PDB file of C-alpha atoms in Angstrom:
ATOM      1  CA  UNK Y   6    -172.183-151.004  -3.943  1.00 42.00           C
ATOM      2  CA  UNK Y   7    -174.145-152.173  -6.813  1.00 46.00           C
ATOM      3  CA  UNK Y   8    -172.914-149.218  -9.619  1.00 49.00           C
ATOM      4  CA  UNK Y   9    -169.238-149.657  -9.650  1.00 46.00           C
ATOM      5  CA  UNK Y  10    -167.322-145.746  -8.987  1.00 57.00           C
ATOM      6  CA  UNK Y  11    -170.181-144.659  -6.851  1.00 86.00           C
ATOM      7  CA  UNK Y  12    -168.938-145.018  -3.106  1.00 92.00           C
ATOM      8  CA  UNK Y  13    -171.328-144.624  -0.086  1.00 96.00           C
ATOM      9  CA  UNK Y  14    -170.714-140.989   1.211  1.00 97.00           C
ATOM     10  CA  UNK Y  15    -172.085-138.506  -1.491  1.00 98.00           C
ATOM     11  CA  UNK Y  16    -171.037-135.391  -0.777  1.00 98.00           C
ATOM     12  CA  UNK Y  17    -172.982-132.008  -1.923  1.00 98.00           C
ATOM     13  CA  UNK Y  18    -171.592-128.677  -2.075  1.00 98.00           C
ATOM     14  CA  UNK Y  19    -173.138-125.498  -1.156  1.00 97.00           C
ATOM     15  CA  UNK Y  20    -170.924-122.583  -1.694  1.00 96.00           C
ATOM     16  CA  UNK Y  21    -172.532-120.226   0.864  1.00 95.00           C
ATOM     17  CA  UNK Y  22    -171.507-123.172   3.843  1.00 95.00           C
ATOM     18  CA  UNK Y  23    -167.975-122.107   3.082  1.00 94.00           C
ATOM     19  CA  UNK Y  24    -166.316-119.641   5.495  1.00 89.00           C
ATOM     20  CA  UNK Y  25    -166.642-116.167   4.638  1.00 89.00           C
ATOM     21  CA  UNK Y  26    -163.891-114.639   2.020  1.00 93.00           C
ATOM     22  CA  UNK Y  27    -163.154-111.088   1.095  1.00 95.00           C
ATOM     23  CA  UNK Y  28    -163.452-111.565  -2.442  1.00 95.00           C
ATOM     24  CA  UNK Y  29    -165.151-113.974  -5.162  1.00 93.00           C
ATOM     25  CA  UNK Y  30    -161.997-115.631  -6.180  1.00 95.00           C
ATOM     26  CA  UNK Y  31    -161.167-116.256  -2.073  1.00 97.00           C
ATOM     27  CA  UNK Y  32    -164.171-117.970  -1.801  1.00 96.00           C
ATOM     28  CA  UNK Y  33    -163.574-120.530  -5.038  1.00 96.00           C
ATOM     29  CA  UNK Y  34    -160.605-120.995  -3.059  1.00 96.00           C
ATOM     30  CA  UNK Y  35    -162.228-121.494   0.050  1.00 96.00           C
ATOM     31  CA  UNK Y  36    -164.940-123.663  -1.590  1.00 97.00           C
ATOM     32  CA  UNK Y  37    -162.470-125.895  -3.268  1.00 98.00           C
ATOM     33  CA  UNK Y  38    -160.593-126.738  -0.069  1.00 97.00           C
ATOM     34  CA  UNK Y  39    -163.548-127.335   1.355  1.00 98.00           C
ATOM     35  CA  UNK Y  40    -163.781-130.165  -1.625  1.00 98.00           C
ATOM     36  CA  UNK Y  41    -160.706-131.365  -1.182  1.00 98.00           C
ATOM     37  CA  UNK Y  42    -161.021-131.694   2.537  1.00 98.00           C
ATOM     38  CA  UNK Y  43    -163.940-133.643   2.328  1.00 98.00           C
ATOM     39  CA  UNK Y  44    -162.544-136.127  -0.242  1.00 98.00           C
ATOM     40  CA  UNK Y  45    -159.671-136.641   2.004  1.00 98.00           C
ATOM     41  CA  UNK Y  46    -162.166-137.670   4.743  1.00 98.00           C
ATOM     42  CA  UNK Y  47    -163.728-140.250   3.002  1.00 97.00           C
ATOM     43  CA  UNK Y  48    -166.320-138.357   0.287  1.00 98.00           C
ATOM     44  CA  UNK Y  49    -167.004-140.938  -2.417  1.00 97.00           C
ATOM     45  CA  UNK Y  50    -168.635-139.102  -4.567  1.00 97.00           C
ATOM     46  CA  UNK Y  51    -169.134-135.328  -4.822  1.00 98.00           C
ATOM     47  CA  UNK Y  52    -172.076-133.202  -6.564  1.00 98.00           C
ATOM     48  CA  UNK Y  53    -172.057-129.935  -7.609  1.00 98.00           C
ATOM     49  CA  UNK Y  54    -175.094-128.188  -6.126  1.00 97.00           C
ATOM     50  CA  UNK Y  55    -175.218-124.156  -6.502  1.00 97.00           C
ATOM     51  CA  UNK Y  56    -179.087-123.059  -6.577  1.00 92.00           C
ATOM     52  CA  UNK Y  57    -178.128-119.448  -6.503  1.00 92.00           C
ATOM     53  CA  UNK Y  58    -175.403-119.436  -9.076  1.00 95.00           C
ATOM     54  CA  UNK Y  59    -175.669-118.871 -12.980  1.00 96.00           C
ATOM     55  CA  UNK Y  60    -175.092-121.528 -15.866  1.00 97.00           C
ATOM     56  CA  UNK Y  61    -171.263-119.294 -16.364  1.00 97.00           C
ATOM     57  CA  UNK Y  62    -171.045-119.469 -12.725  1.00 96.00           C
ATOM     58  CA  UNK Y  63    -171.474-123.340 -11.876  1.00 97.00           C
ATOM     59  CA  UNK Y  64    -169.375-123.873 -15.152  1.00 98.00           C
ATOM     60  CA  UNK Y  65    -166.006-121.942 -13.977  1.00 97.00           C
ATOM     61  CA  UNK Y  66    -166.887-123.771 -10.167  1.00 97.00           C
ATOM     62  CA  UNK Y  67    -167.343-127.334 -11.608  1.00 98.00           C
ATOM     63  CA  UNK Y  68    -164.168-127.196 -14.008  1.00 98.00           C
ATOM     64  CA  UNK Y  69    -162.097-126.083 -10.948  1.00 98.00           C
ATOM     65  CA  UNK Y  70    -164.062-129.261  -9.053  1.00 98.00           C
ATOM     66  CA  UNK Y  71    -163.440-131.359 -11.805  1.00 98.00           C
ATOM     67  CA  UNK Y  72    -159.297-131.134 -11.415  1.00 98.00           C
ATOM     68  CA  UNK Y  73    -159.669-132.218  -7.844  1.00 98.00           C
ATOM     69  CA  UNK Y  74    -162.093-135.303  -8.454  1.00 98.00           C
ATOM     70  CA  UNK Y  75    -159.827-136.415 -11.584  1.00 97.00           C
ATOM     71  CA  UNK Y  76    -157.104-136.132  -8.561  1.00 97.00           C
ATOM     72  CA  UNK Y  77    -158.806-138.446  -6.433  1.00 97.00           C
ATOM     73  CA  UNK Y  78    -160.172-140.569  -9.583  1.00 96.00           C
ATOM     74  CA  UNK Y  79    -164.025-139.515  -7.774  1.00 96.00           C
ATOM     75  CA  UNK Y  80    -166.662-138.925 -10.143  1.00 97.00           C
ATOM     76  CA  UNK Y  81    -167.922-135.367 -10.151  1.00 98.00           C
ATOM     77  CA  UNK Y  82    -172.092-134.952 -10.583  1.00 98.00           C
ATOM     78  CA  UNK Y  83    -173.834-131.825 -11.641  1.00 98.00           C
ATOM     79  CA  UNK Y  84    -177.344-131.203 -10.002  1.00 98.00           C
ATOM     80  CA  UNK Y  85    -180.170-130.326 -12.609  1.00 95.00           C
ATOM     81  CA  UNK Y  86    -178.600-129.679 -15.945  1.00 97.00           C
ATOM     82  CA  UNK Y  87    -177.220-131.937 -18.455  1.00 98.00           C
ATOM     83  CA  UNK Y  88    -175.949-129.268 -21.113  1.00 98.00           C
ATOM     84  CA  UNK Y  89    -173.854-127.881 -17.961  1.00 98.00           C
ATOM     85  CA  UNK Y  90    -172.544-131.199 -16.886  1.00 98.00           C
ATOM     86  CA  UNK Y  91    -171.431-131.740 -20.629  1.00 98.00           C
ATOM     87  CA  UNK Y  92    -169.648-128.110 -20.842  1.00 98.00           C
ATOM     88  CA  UNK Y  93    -167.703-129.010 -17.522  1.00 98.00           C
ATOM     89  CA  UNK Y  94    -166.619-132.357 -18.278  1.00 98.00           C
ATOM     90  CA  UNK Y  95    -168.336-133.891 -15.321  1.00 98.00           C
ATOM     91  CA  UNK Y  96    -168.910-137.700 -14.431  1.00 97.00           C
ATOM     92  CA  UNK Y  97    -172.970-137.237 -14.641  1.00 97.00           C
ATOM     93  CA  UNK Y  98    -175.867-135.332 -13.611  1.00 98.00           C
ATOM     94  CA  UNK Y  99    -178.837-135.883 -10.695  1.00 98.00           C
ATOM     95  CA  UNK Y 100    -182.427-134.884 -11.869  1.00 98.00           C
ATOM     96  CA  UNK Y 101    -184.630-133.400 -10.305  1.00 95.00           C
ATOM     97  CA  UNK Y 102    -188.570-133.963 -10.764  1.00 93.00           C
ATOM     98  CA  UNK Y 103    -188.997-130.752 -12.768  1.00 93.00           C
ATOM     99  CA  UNK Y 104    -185.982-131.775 -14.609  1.00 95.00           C
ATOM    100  CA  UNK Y 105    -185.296-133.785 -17.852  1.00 96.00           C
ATOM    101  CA  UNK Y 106    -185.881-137.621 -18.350  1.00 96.00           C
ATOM    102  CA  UNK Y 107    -183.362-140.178 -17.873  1.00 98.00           C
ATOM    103  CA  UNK Y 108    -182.925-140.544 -21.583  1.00 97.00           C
ATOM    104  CA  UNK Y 109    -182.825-136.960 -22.535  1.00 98.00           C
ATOM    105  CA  UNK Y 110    -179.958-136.476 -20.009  1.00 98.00           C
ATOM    106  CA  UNK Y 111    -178.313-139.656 -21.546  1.00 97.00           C
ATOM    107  CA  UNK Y 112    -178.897-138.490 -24.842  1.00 97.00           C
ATOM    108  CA  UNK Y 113    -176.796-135.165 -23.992  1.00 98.00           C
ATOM    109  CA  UNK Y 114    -174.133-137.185 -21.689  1.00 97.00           C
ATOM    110  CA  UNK Y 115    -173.933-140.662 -23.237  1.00 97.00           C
ATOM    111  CA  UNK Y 116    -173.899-143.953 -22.369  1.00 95.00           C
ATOM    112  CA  UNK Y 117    -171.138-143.865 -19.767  1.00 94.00           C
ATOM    113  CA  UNK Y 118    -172.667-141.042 -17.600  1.00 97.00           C
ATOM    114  CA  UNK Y 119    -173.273-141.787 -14.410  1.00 97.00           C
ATOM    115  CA  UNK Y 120    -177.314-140.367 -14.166  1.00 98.00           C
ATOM    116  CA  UNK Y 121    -179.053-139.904 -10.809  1.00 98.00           C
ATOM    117  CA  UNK Y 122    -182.931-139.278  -9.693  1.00 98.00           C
ATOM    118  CA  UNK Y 123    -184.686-137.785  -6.473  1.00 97.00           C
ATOM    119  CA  UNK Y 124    -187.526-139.717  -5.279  1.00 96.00           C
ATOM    120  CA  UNK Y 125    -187.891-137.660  -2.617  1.00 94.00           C
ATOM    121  CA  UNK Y 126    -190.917-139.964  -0.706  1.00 93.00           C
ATOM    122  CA  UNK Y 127    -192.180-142.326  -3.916  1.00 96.00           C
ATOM    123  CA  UNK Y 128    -190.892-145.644  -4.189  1.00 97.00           C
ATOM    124  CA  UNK Y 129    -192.574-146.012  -7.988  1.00 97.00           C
ATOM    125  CA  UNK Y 130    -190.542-142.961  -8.964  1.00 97.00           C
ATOM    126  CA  UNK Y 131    -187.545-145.128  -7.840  1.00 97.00           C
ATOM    127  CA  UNK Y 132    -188.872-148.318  -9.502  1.00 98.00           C
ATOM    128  CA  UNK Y 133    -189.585-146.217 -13.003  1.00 98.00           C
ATOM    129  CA  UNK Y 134    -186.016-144.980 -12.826  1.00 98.00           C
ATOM    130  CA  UNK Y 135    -183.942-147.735 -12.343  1.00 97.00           C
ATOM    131  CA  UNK Y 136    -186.441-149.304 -15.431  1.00 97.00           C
ATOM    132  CA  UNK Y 137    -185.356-146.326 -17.652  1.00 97.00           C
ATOM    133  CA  UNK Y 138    -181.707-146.666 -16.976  1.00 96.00           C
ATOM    134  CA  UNK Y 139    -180.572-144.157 -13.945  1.00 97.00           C
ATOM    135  CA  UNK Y 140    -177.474-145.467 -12.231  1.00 97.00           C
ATOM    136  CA  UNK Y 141    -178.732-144.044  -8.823  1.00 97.00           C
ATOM    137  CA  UNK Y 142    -181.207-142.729  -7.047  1.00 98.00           C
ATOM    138  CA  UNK Y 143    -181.990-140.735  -3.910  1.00 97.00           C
ATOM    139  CA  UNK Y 144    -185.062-140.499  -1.569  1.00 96.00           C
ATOM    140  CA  UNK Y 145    -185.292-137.649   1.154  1.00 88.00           C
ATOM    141  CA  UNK Y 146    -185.584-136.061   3.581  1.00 82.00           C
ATOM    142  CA  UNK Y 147    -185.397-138.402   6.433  1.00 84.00           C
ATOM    143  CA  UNK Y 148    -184.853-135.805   8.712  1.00 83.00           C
ATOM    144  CA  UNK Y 149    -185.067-132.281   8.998  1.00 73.00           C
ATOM    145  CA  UNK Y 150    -182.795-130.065   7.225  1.00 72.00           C
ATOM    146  CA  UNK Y 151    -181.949-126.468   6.254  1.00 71.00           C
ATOM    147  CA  UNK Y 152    -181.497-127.159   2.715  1.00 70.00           C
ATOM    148  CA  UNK Y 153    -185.332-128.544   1.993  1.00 70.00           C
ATOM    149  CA  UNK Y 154    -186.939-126.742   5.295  1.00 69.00           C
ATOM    150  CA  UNK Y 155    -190.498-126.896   4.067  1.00 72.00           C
ATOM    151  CA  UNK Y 156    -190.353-130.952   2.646  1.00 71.00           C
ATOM    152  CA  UNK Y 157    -192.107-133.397   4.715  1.00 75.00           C
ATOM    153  CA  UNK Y 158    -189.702-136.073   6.568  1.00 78.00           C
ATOM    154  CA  UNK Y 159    -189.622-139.665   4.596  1.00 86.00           C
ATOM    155  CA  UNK Y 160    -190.411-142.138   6.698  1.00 89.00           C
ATOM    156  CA  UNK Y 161    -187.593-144.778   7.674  1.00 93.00           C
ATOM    157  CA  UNK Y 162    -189.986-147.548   6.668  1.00 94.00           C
ATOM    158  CA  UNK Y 163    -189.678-145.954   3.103  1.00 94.00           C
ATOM    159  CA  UNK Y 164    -186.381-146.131   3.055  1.00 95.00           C
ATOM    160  CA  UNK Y 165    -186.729-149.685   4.321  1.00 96.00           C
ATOM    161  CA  UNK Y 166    -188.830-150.688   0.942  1.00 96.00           C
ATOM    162  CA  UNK Y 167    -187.061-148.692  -1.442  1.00 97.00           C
ATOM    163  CA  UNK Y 168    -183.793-150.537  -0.785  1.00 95.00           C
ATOM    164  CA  UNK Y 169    -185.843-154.196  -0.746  1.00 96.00           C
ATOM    165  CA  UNK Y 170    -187.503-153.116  -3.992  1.00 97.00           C
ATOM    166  CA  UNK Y 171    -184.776-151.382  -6.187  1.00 97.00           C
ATOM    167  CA  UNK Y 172    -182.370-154.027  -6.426  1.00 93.00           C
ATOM    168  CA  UNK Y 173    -179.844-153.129  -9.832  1.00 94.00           C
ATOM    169  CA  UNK Y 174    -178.598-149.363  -8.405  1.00 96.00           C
ATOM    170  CA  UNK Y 175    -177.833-148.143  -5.375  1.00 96.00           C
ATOM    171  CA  UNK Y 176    -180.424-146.284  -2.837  1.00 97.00           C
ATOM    172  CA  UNK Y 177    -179.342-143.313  -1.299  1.00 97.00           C
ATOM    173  CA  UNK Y 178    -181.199-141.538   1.375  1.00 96.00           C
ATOM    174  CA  UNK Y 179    -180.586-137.440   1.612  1.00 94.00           C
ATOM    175  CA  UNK Y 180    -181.586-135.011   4.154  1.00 91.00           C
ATOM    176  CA  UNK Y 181    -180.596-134.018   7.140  1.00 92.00           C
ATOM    177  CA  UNK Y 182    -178.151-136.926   7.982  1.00 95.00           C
ATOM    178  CA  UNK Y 183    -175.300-136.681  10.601  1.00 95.00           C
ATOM    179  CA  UNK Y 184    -172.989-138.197  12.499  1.00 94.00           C
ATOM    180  CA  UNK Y 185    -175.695-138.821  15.441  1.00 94.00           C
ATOM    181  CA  UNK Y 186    -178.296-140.364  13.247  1.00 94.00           C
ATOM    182  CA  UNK Y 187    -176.154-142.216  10.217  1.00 95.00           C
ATOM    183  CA  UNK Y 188    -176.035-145.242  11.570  1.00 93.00           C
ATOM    184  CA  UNK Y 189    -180.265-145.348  11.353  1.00 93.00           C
ATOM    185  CA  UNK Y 190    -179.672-144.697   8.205  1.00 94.00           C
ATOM    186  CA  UNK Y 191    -177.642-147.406   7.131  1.00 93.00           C
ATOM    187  CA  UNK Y 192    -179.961-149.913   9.349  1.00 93.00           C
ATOM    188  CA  UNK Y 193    -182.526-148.885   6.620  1.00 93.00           C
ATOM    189  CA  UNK Y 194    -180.354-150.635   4.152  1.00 94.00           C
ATOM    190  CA  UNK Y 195    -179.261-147.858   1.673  1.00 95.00           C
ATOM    191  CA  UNK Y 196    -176.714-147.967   0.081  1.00 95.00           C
ATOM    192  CA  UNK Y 197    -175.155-144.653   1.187  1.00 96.00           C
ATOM    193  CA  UNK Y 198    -175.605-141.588   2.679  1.00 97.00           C
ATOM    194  CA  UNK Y 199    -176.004-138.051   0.733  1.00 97.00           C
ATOM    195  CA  UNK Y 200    -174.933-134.963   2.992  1.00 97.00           C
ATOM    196  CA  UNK Y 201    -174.620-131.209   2.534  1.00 96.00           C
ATOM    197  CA  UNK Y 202    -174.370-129.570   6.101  1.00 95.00           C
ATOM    198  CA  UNK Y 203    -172.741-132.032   8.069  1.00 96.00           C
ATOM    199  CA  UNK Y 204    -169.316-132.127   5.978  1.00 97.00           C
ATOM    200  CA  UNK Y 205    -169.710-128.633   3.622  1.00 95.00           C
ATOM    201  CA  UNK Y 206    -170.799-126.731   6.692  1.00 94.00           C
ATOM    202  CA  UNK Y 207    -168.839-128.266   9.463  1.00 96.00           C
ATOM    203  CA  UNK Y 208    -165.994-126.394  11.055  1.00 96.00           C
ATOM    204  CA  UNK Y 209    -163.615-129.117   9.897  1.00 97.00           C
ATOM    205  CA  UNK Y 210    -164.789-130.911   6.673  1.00 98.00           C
ATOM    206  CA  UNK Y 211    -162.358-133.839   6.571  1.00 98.00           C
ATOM    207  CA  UNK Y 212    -162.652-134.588  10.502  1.00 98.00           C
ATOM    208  CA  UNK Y 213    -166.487-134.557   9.412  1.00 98.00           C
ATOM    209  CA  UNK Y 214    -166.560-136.490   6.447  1.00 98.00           C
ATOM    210  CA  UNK Y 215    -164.141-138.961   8.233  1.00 98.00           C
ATOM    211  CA  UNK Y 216    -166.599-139.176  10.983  1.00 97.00           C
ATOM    212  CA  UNK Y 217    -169.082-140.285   8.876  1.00 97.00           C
ATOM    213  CA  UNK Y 218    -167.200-142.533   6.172  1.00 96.00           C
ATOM    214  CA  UNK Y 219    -166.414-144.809   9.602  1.00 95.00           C
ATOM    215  CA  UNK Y 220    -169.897-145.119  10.680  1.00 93.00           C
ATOM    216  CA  UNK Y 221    -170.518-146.029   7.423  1.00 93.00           C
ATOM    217  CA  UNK Y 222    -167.267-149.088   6.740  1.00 87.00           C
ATOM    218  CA  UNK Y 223    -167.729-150.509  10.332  1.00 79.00           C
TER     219      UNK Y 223
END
């Protein structure tokens, strides 16, 4: 990779993937097994995504995530906000276009935060980012997924220019990715792969996450 401590399986969680618990503090239980598991399988990097969750909320969830990554020596992410990021301790954040700058965020997290972008479709979005200092970025969907069901499908051939053109920081693509399709992924030349469903949501997270971190090293 070209950012050193950023691995090629990014792995996002989504608390409401997790099997179903009988109570709130089951399902942080659930939820960080389901961390674990995937780190075991070959997760490189793991972000803390919970859309439905308040600022107190993804604060208790990413301190508990944080003891796990610090296990594994993985860097933990935050999606969206900064100021939460700082509060948990975590490795970085990922922005969002309706989110801060690059600079803002590193003015919050410092110079040693690991700061991502989405780019969803734009390749000059990718270009301005790695220019103002991002340490990653992220273009989506490729394919059709759950999580973004109303986003129009990048084209491969984006993908394709995106990793010709951004040359200092890693390209990820995000969005529907799975074992059956990785691999046209990876022919794209990204760096890495960015999945929610196919580890968080599958009936065995590790076996998943394994599944993918060898189509990935081979």
């Amino acid at each position: 990779m070209k950012k050193r401590g950023l691995g090629p399986l990014y792995v996002i969680t989504d608390k409401n993937l997790v099997p179903k618990a009988s109570c709130y503090l089951e399902l942080v239980e659930r939820f960080e097994e389901t961390v674990e598991q995937a780190i075991k399988g070959g997760a490189s990097v793991v972000q803390l995504r919970e859309k439905d969750s308040t600022a107190d909320e993804i604060i208790a969830l990413g301190k508990g995530l944080l003891k796990i990554t610090k296990r594994y020596q993985l860097p933990l992410i935050v999606n969206d906000f900064p100021h939460i990021a700082k509060a948990i301790g975590a490795d970085g954040v990922h922005l969002g276009e309706s989110d801060c700058s690059v600079g803002e965020a590193r003015n919050v997290l410092g110079e040693g935060a690991i700061i991502g972008v989405s780019c969803y479709n734009q390749i000059s979005r990718g270009l301005a980012a790695q220019s103002e200092g991002a340490d990653y970025v992220a273009f989506g969907t490729p394919f059709f997924t759950p999580t973004k069901p109303n986003r129009e499908p990048t084209p491969i051939d984006v993908l394709k220019e995106a990793s010709r053109k951004i040359k200092r920081i890693p390209v990820f693509a995000i969005g529907g990715i799975t074992e059956a399709n990785a691999e046209l992924i990876l022919k794209s030349g990204a760096d890495g792969i960015a999945v929610i469903t196919s580890v968080f949501g599958a009936p065995d997270p590790e076996k998943a996450a394994r599944a993918l971190s060898s189509l990935i090293n081979n």
